[in-house]
Amino acid sequence: MSEQIADVQQAALQAIEHAQTLNELNEVKVQYLGKKGEIQALMSQMRALPKEEKPAFGQMVNDCKETVTEVLEKKQQDLEVQATAAKLEQEKIDVTLPGDTIRIGTTHPLILIQNEIEDLFLGMGYKVAEGPELEQDHYNFELANIPADHPARDMQDTFYIDPTTLLRTHTTAMQMRELEKAHGQTPIKLICPGKVYRRDDDDATHSHQFMQCEGLVVGEHVTLTDLKGTLEFMANKMFGEGRKIRFRPSYFPFTEPSVEVDVSCPFCNGKGCSVCKGSGWIEILGAGMVHPHVLEMNGFDPEKCSGFAFGVGLERVAMLKYGINDIRNFYINDERFLNTFDRFD
Ligand code: PHE
């Protein structure tokens, strides 16, 4: 009888030793120590034994059970330690490896220019106004002194959505909104940067959508000299110290007098080069004194106040500043082009 117990014990200990994984060990546990396992089977043999042999037999089976349990538990601990070690090894992270670089886009050159202009004018106490790109004919044309049938409407070929709604053709529409909003109260000092749209065929110098920044100042005794001083300051900040500006007579329905503004060529310092086509001057913007009728239509008394306004094309400024010769570069989103502006961020 005791031999049988010894065999079971030996077989169990061997099986424990051979178990390579916790799963295998668990199978061994079920096989020997389970309710229907081999050691339990030995126990049930006890019933058939004569009474006087029972205690000794019981003792031996219990010893066997204890030994097997003890060895199994020890093995289980070993295997658990091994399993944790293997898992740690497998999930090891090398914290000294260089991380993945996250590519961040660069600021678009037109936004760089916009930011620069905003900073410049905020510094002079202007506020930055915003308005809708989908605009009413009323603000884009009517209030700007360009009634229906006015020939000046041809200057700005327009995308109409319906007879009274359009994509704004100039930021002057925002100027009108701001004038109206002020209810005749001065002073007004603001810039309005934003996108504008015209029905142009795209080429190196035309784009059906481009950006402008409008400037507007209305108050008592605002003069053309103030406009000139302001634009000269802007030209010096944007194109480098020493820039001069000059006014040439022009025509806009919403300003009187109206001027085209040239800046002395920053490339040749006014001597004449291929960029300024030998003239020493480069046209950068349109401007003028706000037309008295515009002031009147918007609820201001032109006898008591006056104002100046200007509108600058941001593409034009960016092209001059960064030496870009095709306006389409701003809109085709070629990363090679855009990435060259990372150093300006
Ligand atoms: N709105 C004019 C244009 O788009 C520019 C301008 C603005 C001229 C303000 C004078 C005053 O060409």
GROMACS .gro file of C-alpha atoms and ligand atoms in nm:
model
  357
    1MET     CA    1   0.000   0.000   0.000
    2SER     CA    2   0.265   0.250   0.104
    3GLU     CA    3   0.444   0.176  -0.219
    4GLN     CA    4   0.147   0.292  -0.416
    5ILE     CA    5   0.149   0.617  -0.221
    6ALA     CA    6   0.519   0.658  -0.278
    7ASP     CA    7   0.469   0.601  -0.655
    8VAL     CA    8   0.196   0.862  -0.674
    9GLN     CA    9   0.412   1.105  -0.481
   10GLN     CA   10   0.711   1.046  -0.700
   11ALA     CA   11   0.509   1.078  -1.018
   12ALA     CA   12   0.355   1.400  -0.887
   13LEU     CA   13   0.694   1.547  -0.793
   14GLN     CA   14   0.834   1.457  -1.134
   15ALA     CA   15   0.537   1.614  -1.312
   16ILE     CA   16   0.586   1.928  -1.105
   17GLU     CA   17   0.947   1.943  -1.197
   18HIS     CA   18   0.872   1.906  -1.567
   19ALA     CA   19   0.604   2.171  -1.574
   20GLN     CA   20   0.736   2.464  -1.774
   21THR     CA   21   0.451   2.707  -1.742
   22LEU     CA   22   0.188   2.804  -1.490
   23ASN     CA   23  -0.073   2.641  -1.711
   24GLU     CA   24   0.112   2.313  -1.719
   25LEU     CA   25   0.160   2.330  -1.342
   26ASN     CA   26  -0.210   2.390  -1.297
   27GLU     CA   27  -0.285   2.074  -1.496
   28VAL     CA   28  -0.052   1.884  -1.264
   29LYS     CA   29  -0.228   2.033  -0.965
   30VAL     CA   30  -0.567   1.918  -1.094
   31GLN     CA   31  -0.431   1.576  -1.179
   32TYR     CA   32  -0.288   1.508  -0.834
   33LEU     CA   33  -0.444   1.743  -0.584
   34GLY     CA   34  -0.785   1.799  -0.744
   35LYS     CA   35  -1.112   1.662  -0.607
   36LYS     CA   36  -1.099   1.385  -0.861
   37GLY     CA   37  -0.720   1.372  -0.851
   38GLU     CA   38  -0.492   1.084  -0.773
   39ILE     CA   39  -0.423   1.168  -0.410
   40GLN     CA   40  -0.793   1.195  -0.342
   41ALA     CA   41  -0.831   0.856  -0.509
   42LEU     CA   42  -0.582   0.715  -0.258
   43MET     CA   43  -0.789   0.860   0.024
   44SER     CA   44  -1.099   0.688  -0.098
   45GLN     CA   45  -0.919   0.356  -0.087
   46MET     CA   46  -0.900   0.399   0.289
   47ARG     CA   47  -1.260   0.296   0.330
   48ALA     CA   48  -1.180  -0.054   0.212
   49LEU     CA   49  -0.899  -0.103   0.466
   50PRO     CA   50  -0.929  -0.282   0.796
   51LYS     CA   51  -0.986  -0.040   1.078
   52GLU     CA   52  -0.643  -0.073   1.240
   53GLU     CA   53  -0.461   0.014   0.919
   54LYS     CA   54  -0.663   0.323   0.853
   55PRO     CA   55  -0.475   0.574   1.077
   56ALA     CA   56  -0.132   0.485   0.939
   57PHE     CA   57  -0.257   0.487   0.580
   58GLY     CA   58  -0.438   0.816   0.634
   59GLN     CA   59  -0.125   0.966   0.781
   60MET     CA   60   0.083   0.856   0.482
   61VAL     CA   61  -0.162   0.994   0.227
   62ASN     CA   62  -0.174   1.321   0.421
   63ASP     CA   63   0.206   1.340   0.427
   64CYS     CA   64   0.210   1.276   0.057
   65LYS     CA   65  -0.048   1.546  -0.003
   66GLU     CA   66   0.144   1.793   0.208
   67THR     CA   67   0.473   1.723   0.034
   68VAL     CA   68   0.319   1.751  -0.312
   69THR     CA   69   0.136   2.072  -0.214
   70GLU     CA   70   0.449   2.226  -0.072
   71VAL     CA   71   0.666   2.147  -0.373
   72LEU     CA   72   0.393   2.261  -0.610
   73GLU     CA   73   0.353   2.592  -0.433
   74LYS     CA   74   0.724   2.651  -0.441
   75LYS     CA   75   0.731   2.574  -0.813
   76GLN     CA   76   0.434   2.799  -0.867
   77GLN     CA   77   0.618   3.087  -0.705
   78ASP     CA   78   0.924   3.023  -0.919
   79LEU     CA   79   0.719   3.015  -1.235
   80GLU     CA   80   0.538   3.335  -1.139
   81VAL     CA   81   0.867   3.515  -1.084
   82GLN     CA   82   0.988   3.386  -1.421
   83ALA     CA   83   0.668   3.495  -1.595
   84THR     CA   84   0.693   3.847  -1.451
   85ALA     CA   85   1.059   3.870  -1.551
   86ALA     CA   86   0.974   3.756  -1.906
   87LYS     CA   87   0.694   4.007  -1.929
   88LEU     CA   88   0.916   4.289  -1.807
   89GLU     CA   89   1.181   4.190  -2.057
   90GLN     CA   90   0.929   4.184  -2.337
   91GLU     CA   91   0.780   4.520  -2.248
   92LYS     CA   92   1.108   4.688  -2.182
   93ILE     CA   93   1.125   5.049  -2.297
   94ASP     CA   94   1.453   5.209  -2.386
   95VAL     CA   95   1.405   5.553  -2.241
   96THR     CA   96   1.730   5.669  -2.396
   97LEU     CA   97   1.603   5.627  -2.755
   98PRO     CA   98   1.536   5.956  -2.931
   99GLY     CA   99   1.164   6.038  -2.953
  100ASP     CA  100   0.962   6.074  -3.274
  101THR     CA  101   0.973   6.430  -3.396
  102ILE     CA  102   0.627   6.576  -3.439
  103ARG     CA  103   0.612   6.790  -3.751
  104ILE     CA  104   0.446   7.122  -3.692
  105GLY     CA  105   0.339   7.338  -3.983
  106THR     CA  106   0.483   7.682  -4.042
  107THR     CA  107   0.296   8.008  -4.032
  108HIS     CA  108   0.171   8.093  -4.380
  109PRO     CA  109   0.359   8.390  -4.531
  110LEU     CA  110   0.035   8.588  -4.570
  111ILE     CA  111  -0.044   8.536  -4.203
  112LEU     CA  112   0.310   8.648  -4.120
  113ILE     CA  113   0.243   8.971  -4.306
  114GLN     CA  114  -0.100   9.007  -4.147
  115ASN     CA  115   0.047   8.958  -3.799
  116GLU     CA  116   0.318   9.209  -3.873
  117ILE     CA  117   0.068   9.473  -3.989
  118GLU     CA  118  -0.160   9.403  -3.693
  119ASP     CA  119   0.127   9.442  -3.445
  120LEU     CA  120   0.230   9.762  -3.612
  121PHE     CA  121  -0.113   9.922  -3.595
  122LEU     CA  122  -0.209   9.783  -3.255
  123GLY     CA  123   0.104   9.961  -3.134
  124MET     CA  124  -0.040  10.287  -3.268
  125GLY     CA  125  -0.368  10.236  -3.085
  126TYR     CA  126  -0.574  10.092  -3.371
  127LYS     CA  127  -0.818   9.808  -3.314
  128VAL     CA  128  -0.848   9.507  -3.542
  129ALA     CA  129  -1.197   9.459  -3.686
  130GLU     CA  130  -1.346   9.156  -3.855
  131GLY     CA  131  -1.634   9.112  -4.094
  132PRO     CA  132  -1.804   8.856  -4.316
  133GLU     CA  133  -1.661   8.735  -4.645
  134LEU     CA  134  -2.013   8.672  -4.771
  135GLU     CA  135  -2.125   9.031  -4.787
  136GLN     CA  136  -2.426   9.242  -4.876
  137ASP     CA  137  -2.410   9.457  -5.188
  138HIS     CA  138  -2.514   9.736  -4.949
  139TYR     CA  139  -2.184   9.736  -4.757
  140ASN     CA  140  -1.955   9.630  -5.039
  141PHE     CA  141  -2.087   9.889  -5.288
  142GLU     CA  142  -2.382  10.106  -5.189
  143LEU     CA  143  -2.242  10.258  -4.869
  144ALA     CA  144  -1.901  10.287  -5.036
  145ASN     CA  145  -2.054  10.533  -5.280
  146ILE     CA  146  -2.076  10.281  -5.562
  147PRO     CA  147  -2.448  10.261  -5.643
  148ALA     CA  148  -2.584  10.007  -5.893
  149ASP     CA  149  -2.493  10.106  -6.251
  150HIS     CA  150  -2.193  10.305  -6.127
  151PRO     CA  151  -1.911  10.240  -6.376
  152ALA     CA  152  -1.671  10.180  -6.084
  153ARG     CA  153  -1.841   9.845  -6.029
  154ASP     CA  154  -1.648   9.727  -6.335
  155MET     CA  155  -1.321   9.786  -6.147
  156GLN     CA  156  -1.406   9.491  -5.929
  157ASP     CA  157  -1.556   9.199  -6.117
  158THR     CA  158  -1.778   9.038  -5.859
  159PHE     CA  159  -1.891   8.690  -5.758
  160TYR     CA  160  -2.261   8.736  -5.689
  161ILE     CA  161  -2.443   8.473  -5.484
  162ASP     CA  162  -2.781   8.639  -5.548
  163PRO     CA  163  -2.868   8.994  -5.660
  164THR     CA  164  -2.795   9.138  -5.314
  165THR     CA  165  -2.534   8.899  -5.175
  166LEU     CA  166  -2.177   8.865  -5.295
  167LEU     CA  167  -1.827   8.761  -5.195
  168ARG     CA  168  -1.675   9.087  -5.079
  169THR     CA  169  -1.448   9.239  -5.341
  170HIS     CA  170  -1.254   9.456  -5.096
  171THR     CA  171  -1.208   9.501  -4.724
  172THR     CA  172  -1.370   9.844  -4.771
  173ALA     CA  173  -1.696   9.658  -4.702
  174MET     CA  174  -1.578   9.612  -4.343
  175GLN     CA  175  -1.490   9.979  -4.326
  176MET     CA  176  -1.854  10.057  -4.408
  177ARG     CA  177  -1.982   9.818  -4.143
  178GLU     CA  178  -1.757   9.978  -3.882
  179LEU     CA  179  -1.860  10.330  -3.984
  180GLU     CA  180  -2.225  10.234  -3.956
  181LYS     CA  181  -2.167  10.066  -3.619
  182ALA     CA  182  -2.005  10.380  -3.478
  183HIS     CA  183  -2.333  10.577  -3.515
  184GLY     CA  184  -2.151  10.899  -3.592
  185GLN     CA  185  -1.919  10.870  -3.291
  186THR     CA  186  -1.551  10.953  -3.339
  187PRO     CA  187  -1.266  10.880  -3.310
  188ILE     CA  188  -1.244  10.562  -3.517
  189LYS     CA  189  -0.907  10.397  -3.561
  190LEU     CA  190  -0.905  10.049  -3.700
  191ILE     CA  191  -0.765   9.804  -3.947
  192CYS     CA  192  -0.959   9.519  -4.105
  193PRO     CA  193  -0.753   9.239  -4.258
  194GLY     CA  194  -0.921   8.960  -4.451
  195LYS     CA  195  -0.986   8.764  -4.767
  196VAL     CA  196  -1.147   8.923  -5.070
  197TYR     CA  197  -1.268   8.779  -5.400
  198ARG     CA  198  -1.278   8.896  -5.761
  199ARG     CA  199  -1.365   8.723  -6.083
  200ASP     CA  200  -1.011   8.725  -6.222
  201ASP     CA  201  -0.840   8.453  -6.420
  202ASP     CA  202  -0.557   8.324  -6.203
  203ASP     CA  203  -0.208   8.393  -6.331
  204ALA     CA  204   0.129   8.498  -6.185
  205THR     CA  205  -0.009   8.829  -6.060
  206HIS     CA  206  -0.384   8.764  -6.029
  207SER     CA  207  -0.578   8.542  -5.796
  208HIS     CA  208  -0.957   8.516  -5.773
  209GLN     CA  209  -0.913   8.520  -5.396
  210PHE     CA  210  -0.655   8.732  -5.222
  211MET     CA  211  -0.603   8.924  -4.899
  212GLN     CA  212  -0.627   9.288  -4.814
  213CYS     CA  213  -0.589   9.495  -4.505
  214GLU     CA  214  -0.795   9.809  -4.477
  215GLY     CA  215  -0.708  10.099  -4.251
  216LEU     CA  216  -0.958  10.361  -4.137
  217VAL     CA  217  -0.922  10.668  -3.918
  218VAL     CA  218  -1.206  10.914  -3.862
  219GLY     CA  219  -1.196  11.207  -3.624
  220GLU     CA  220  -1.164  11.582  -3.601
  221HIS     CA  221  -0.899  11.739  -3.826
  222VAL     CA  222  -0.775  11.415  -3.978
  223THR     CA  223  -0.575  11.520  -4.283
  224LEU     CA  224  -0.397  11.381  -4.585
  225THR     CA  225  -0.072  11.457  -4.404
  226ASP     CA  226  -0.177  11.216  -4.127
  227LEU     CA  227  -0.236  10.953  -4.392
  228LYS     CA  228   0.104  11.014  -4.544
  229GLY     CA  229   0.281  11.001  -4.207
  230THR     CA  230   0.102  10.679  -4.115
  231LEU     CA  231   0.184  10.510  -4.445
  232GLU     CA  232   0.544  10.625  -4.433
  233PHE     CA  233   0.576  10.474  -4.087
  234MET     CA  234   0.424  10.150  -4.214
  235ALA     CA  235   0.655  10.141  -4.519
  236ASN     CA  236   0.960  10.187  -4.298
  237LYS     CA  237   0.851   9.912  -4.063
  238MET     CA  238   0.756   9.669  -4.338
  239PHE     CA  239   1.032   9.732  -4.591
  240GLY     CA  240   1.315   9.867  -4.378
  241GLU     CA  241   1.419  10.207  -4.249
  242GLY     CA  242   1.483  10.480  -4.503
  243ARG     CA  243   1.182  10.402  -4.725
  244LYS     CA  244   1.014  10.700  -4.880
  245ILE     CA  245   0.661  10.706  -5.009
  246ARG     CA  246   0.493  10.913  -5.275
  247PHE     CA  247   0.131  10.980  -5.360
  248ARG     CA  248   0.000  10.975  -5.715
  249PRO     CA  249  -0.351  11.101  -5.790
  250SER     CA  250  -0.598  10.823  -5.843
  251TYR     CA  251  -0.967  10.746  -5.822
  252PHE     CA  252  -1.176  10.545  -5.580
  253PRO     CA  253  -1.546  10.624  -5.539
  254PHE     CA  254  -1.525  10.612  -5.159
  255THR     CA  255  -1.229  10.850  -5.116
  256GLU     CA  256  -1.172  11.208  -5.227
  257PRO     CA  257  -0.899  11.286  -5.300
  258SER     CA  258  -0.775  10.937  -5.384
  259VAL     CA  259  -0.414  10.833  -5.422
  260GLU     CA  260  -0.204  10.540  -5.532
  261VAL     CA  261   0.087  10.500  -5.297
  262ASP     CA  262   0.434  10.401  -5.408
  263VAL     CA  263   0.722  10.304  -5.182
  264SER     CA  264   1.083  10.370  -5.280
  265CYS     CA  265   1.222  10.042  -5.411
  266PRO     CA  266   1.372   9.846  -5.121
  267PHE     CA  267   1.585   9.641  -5.361
  268CYS     CA  268   1.782   9.925  -5.524
  269ASN     CA  269   1.708  10.196  -5.269
  270GLY     CA  270   1.528  10.397  -5.534
  271LYS     CA  271   1.807  10.387  -5.793
  272GLY     CA  272   1.616  10.173  -6.042
  273CYS     CA  273   1.633   9.796  -6.087
  274SER     CA  274   1.445   9.512  -6.253
  275VAL     CA  275   1.196   9.481  -5.965
  276CYS     CA  276   1.088   9.846  -5.984
  277LYS     CA  277   1.132   9.840  -6.363
  278GLY     CA  278   1.390  10.113  -6.345
  279SER     CA  279   1.155  10.367  -6.184
  280GLY     CA  280   1.286  10.343  -5.829
  281TRP     CA  281   0.926  10.317  -5.701
  282ILE     CA  282   0.689  10.029  -5.636
  283GLU     CA  283   0.314  10.070  -5.607
  284ILE     CA  284   0.187   9.915  -5.286
  285LEU     CA  285  -0.158  10.043  -5.203
  286GLY     CA  286  -0.462  10.260  -5.266
  287ALA     CA  287  -0.572  10.525  -5.021
  288GLY     CA  288  -0.744  10.859  -4.978
  289MET     CA  289  -0.959  11.082  -4.761
  290VAL     CA  290  -1.295  10.923  -4.683
  291HIS     CA  291  -1.547  11.075  -4.925
  292PRO     CA  292  -1.779  11.325  -4.749
  293HIS     CA  293  -2.076  11.147  -4.901
  294VAL     CA  294  -1.960  10.817  -4.747
  295LEU     CA  295  -1.933  10.985  -4.409
  296GLU     CA  296  -2.278  11.132  -4.454
  297MET     CA  297  -2.440  10.807  -4.565
  298ASN     CA  298  -2.296  10.640  -4.256
  299GLY     CA  299  -2.428  10.903  -4.015
  300PHE     CA  300  -2.128  11.136  -3.976
  301ASP     CA  301  -2.123  11.510  -4.028
  302PRO     CA  302  -1.847  11.580  -4.284
  303GLU     CA  303  -1.835  11.940  -4.161
  304LYS     CA  304  -1.725  11.822  -3.819
  305CYS     CA  305  -1.507  11.525  -3.894
  306SER     CA  306  -1.289  11.381  -4.163
  307GLY     CA  307  -1.107  11.056  -4.217
  308PHE     CA  308  -0.852  10.869  -4.417
  309ALA     CA  309  -0.857  10.514  -4.544
  310PHE     CA  310  -0.617  10.285  -4.719
  311GLY     CA  311  -0.626   9.932  -4.854
  312VAL     CA  312  -0.315   9.722  -4.897
  313GLY     CA  313  -0.288   9.387  -5.075
  314LEU     CA  314  -0.110   9.141  -4.849
  315GLU     CA  315   0.012   8.922  -5.136
  316ARG     CA  316   0.177   9.222  -5.294
  317VAL     CA  317   0.358   9.306  -4.971
  318ALA     CA  318   0.461   8.944  -4.915
  319MET     CA  319   0.584   8.907  -5.274
  320LEU     CA  320   0.800   9.217  -5.240
  321LYS     CA  321   0.924   9.133  -4.895
  322TYR     CA  322   1.012   8.770  -4.959
  323GLY     CA  323   1.097   8.796  -5.330
  324ILE     CA  324   0.812   8.574  -5.451
  325ASN     CA  325   0.730   8.613  -5.819
  326ASP     CA  326   0.411   8.412  -5.858
  327ILE     CA  327   0.101   8.486  -5.650
  328ARG     CA  328  -0.023   8.128  -5.700
  329ASN     CA  329   0.250   8.009  -5.463
  330PHE     CA  330   0.040   8.136  -5.174
  331TYR     CA  331  -0.252   7.915  -5.263
  332ILE     CA  332  -0.123   7.582  -5.396
  333ASN     CA  333   0.011   7.473  -5.057
  334ASP     CA  334   0.336   7.327  -5.181
  335GLU     CA  335   0.511   7.228  -4.860
  336ARG     CA  336   0.853   7.304  -5.008
  337PHE     CA  337   0.742   7.664  -5.048
  338LEU     CA  338   0.563   7.690  -4.715
  339ASN     CA  339   0.846   7.532  -4.517
  340THR     CA  340   1.087   7.803  -4.624
  341PHE     CA  341   0.900   8.038  -4.392
  342ASP     CA  342   0.973   7.845  -4.073
  343ARG     CA  343   1.262   8.075  -3.991
  344PHE     CA  344   1.026   8.373  -3.973
  345ASP     CA  345   0.811   8.214  -3.701
  346PHE     N1  346  -1.073   9.919  -5.178
  346PHE     C1  347  -0.966   9.959  -5.264
  346PHE     C2  348  -0.929   9.841  -5.354
  346PHE     O1  349  -0.966   9.731  -5.325
  346PHE     C3  350  -0.846  10.001  -5.186
  346PHE     C4  351  -0.870  10.123  -5.106
  346PHE     C5  352  -0.910  10.114  -4.975
  346PHE     C6  353  -0.852  10.249  -5.159
  346PHE     C7  354  -0.932  10.227  -4.899
  346PHE     C8  355  -0.875  10.362  -5.086
  346PHE     C9  356  -0.913  10.352  -4.956
  346PHE     O2  357  -0.861   9.857  -5.453
   0.00000   0.00000   0.00000
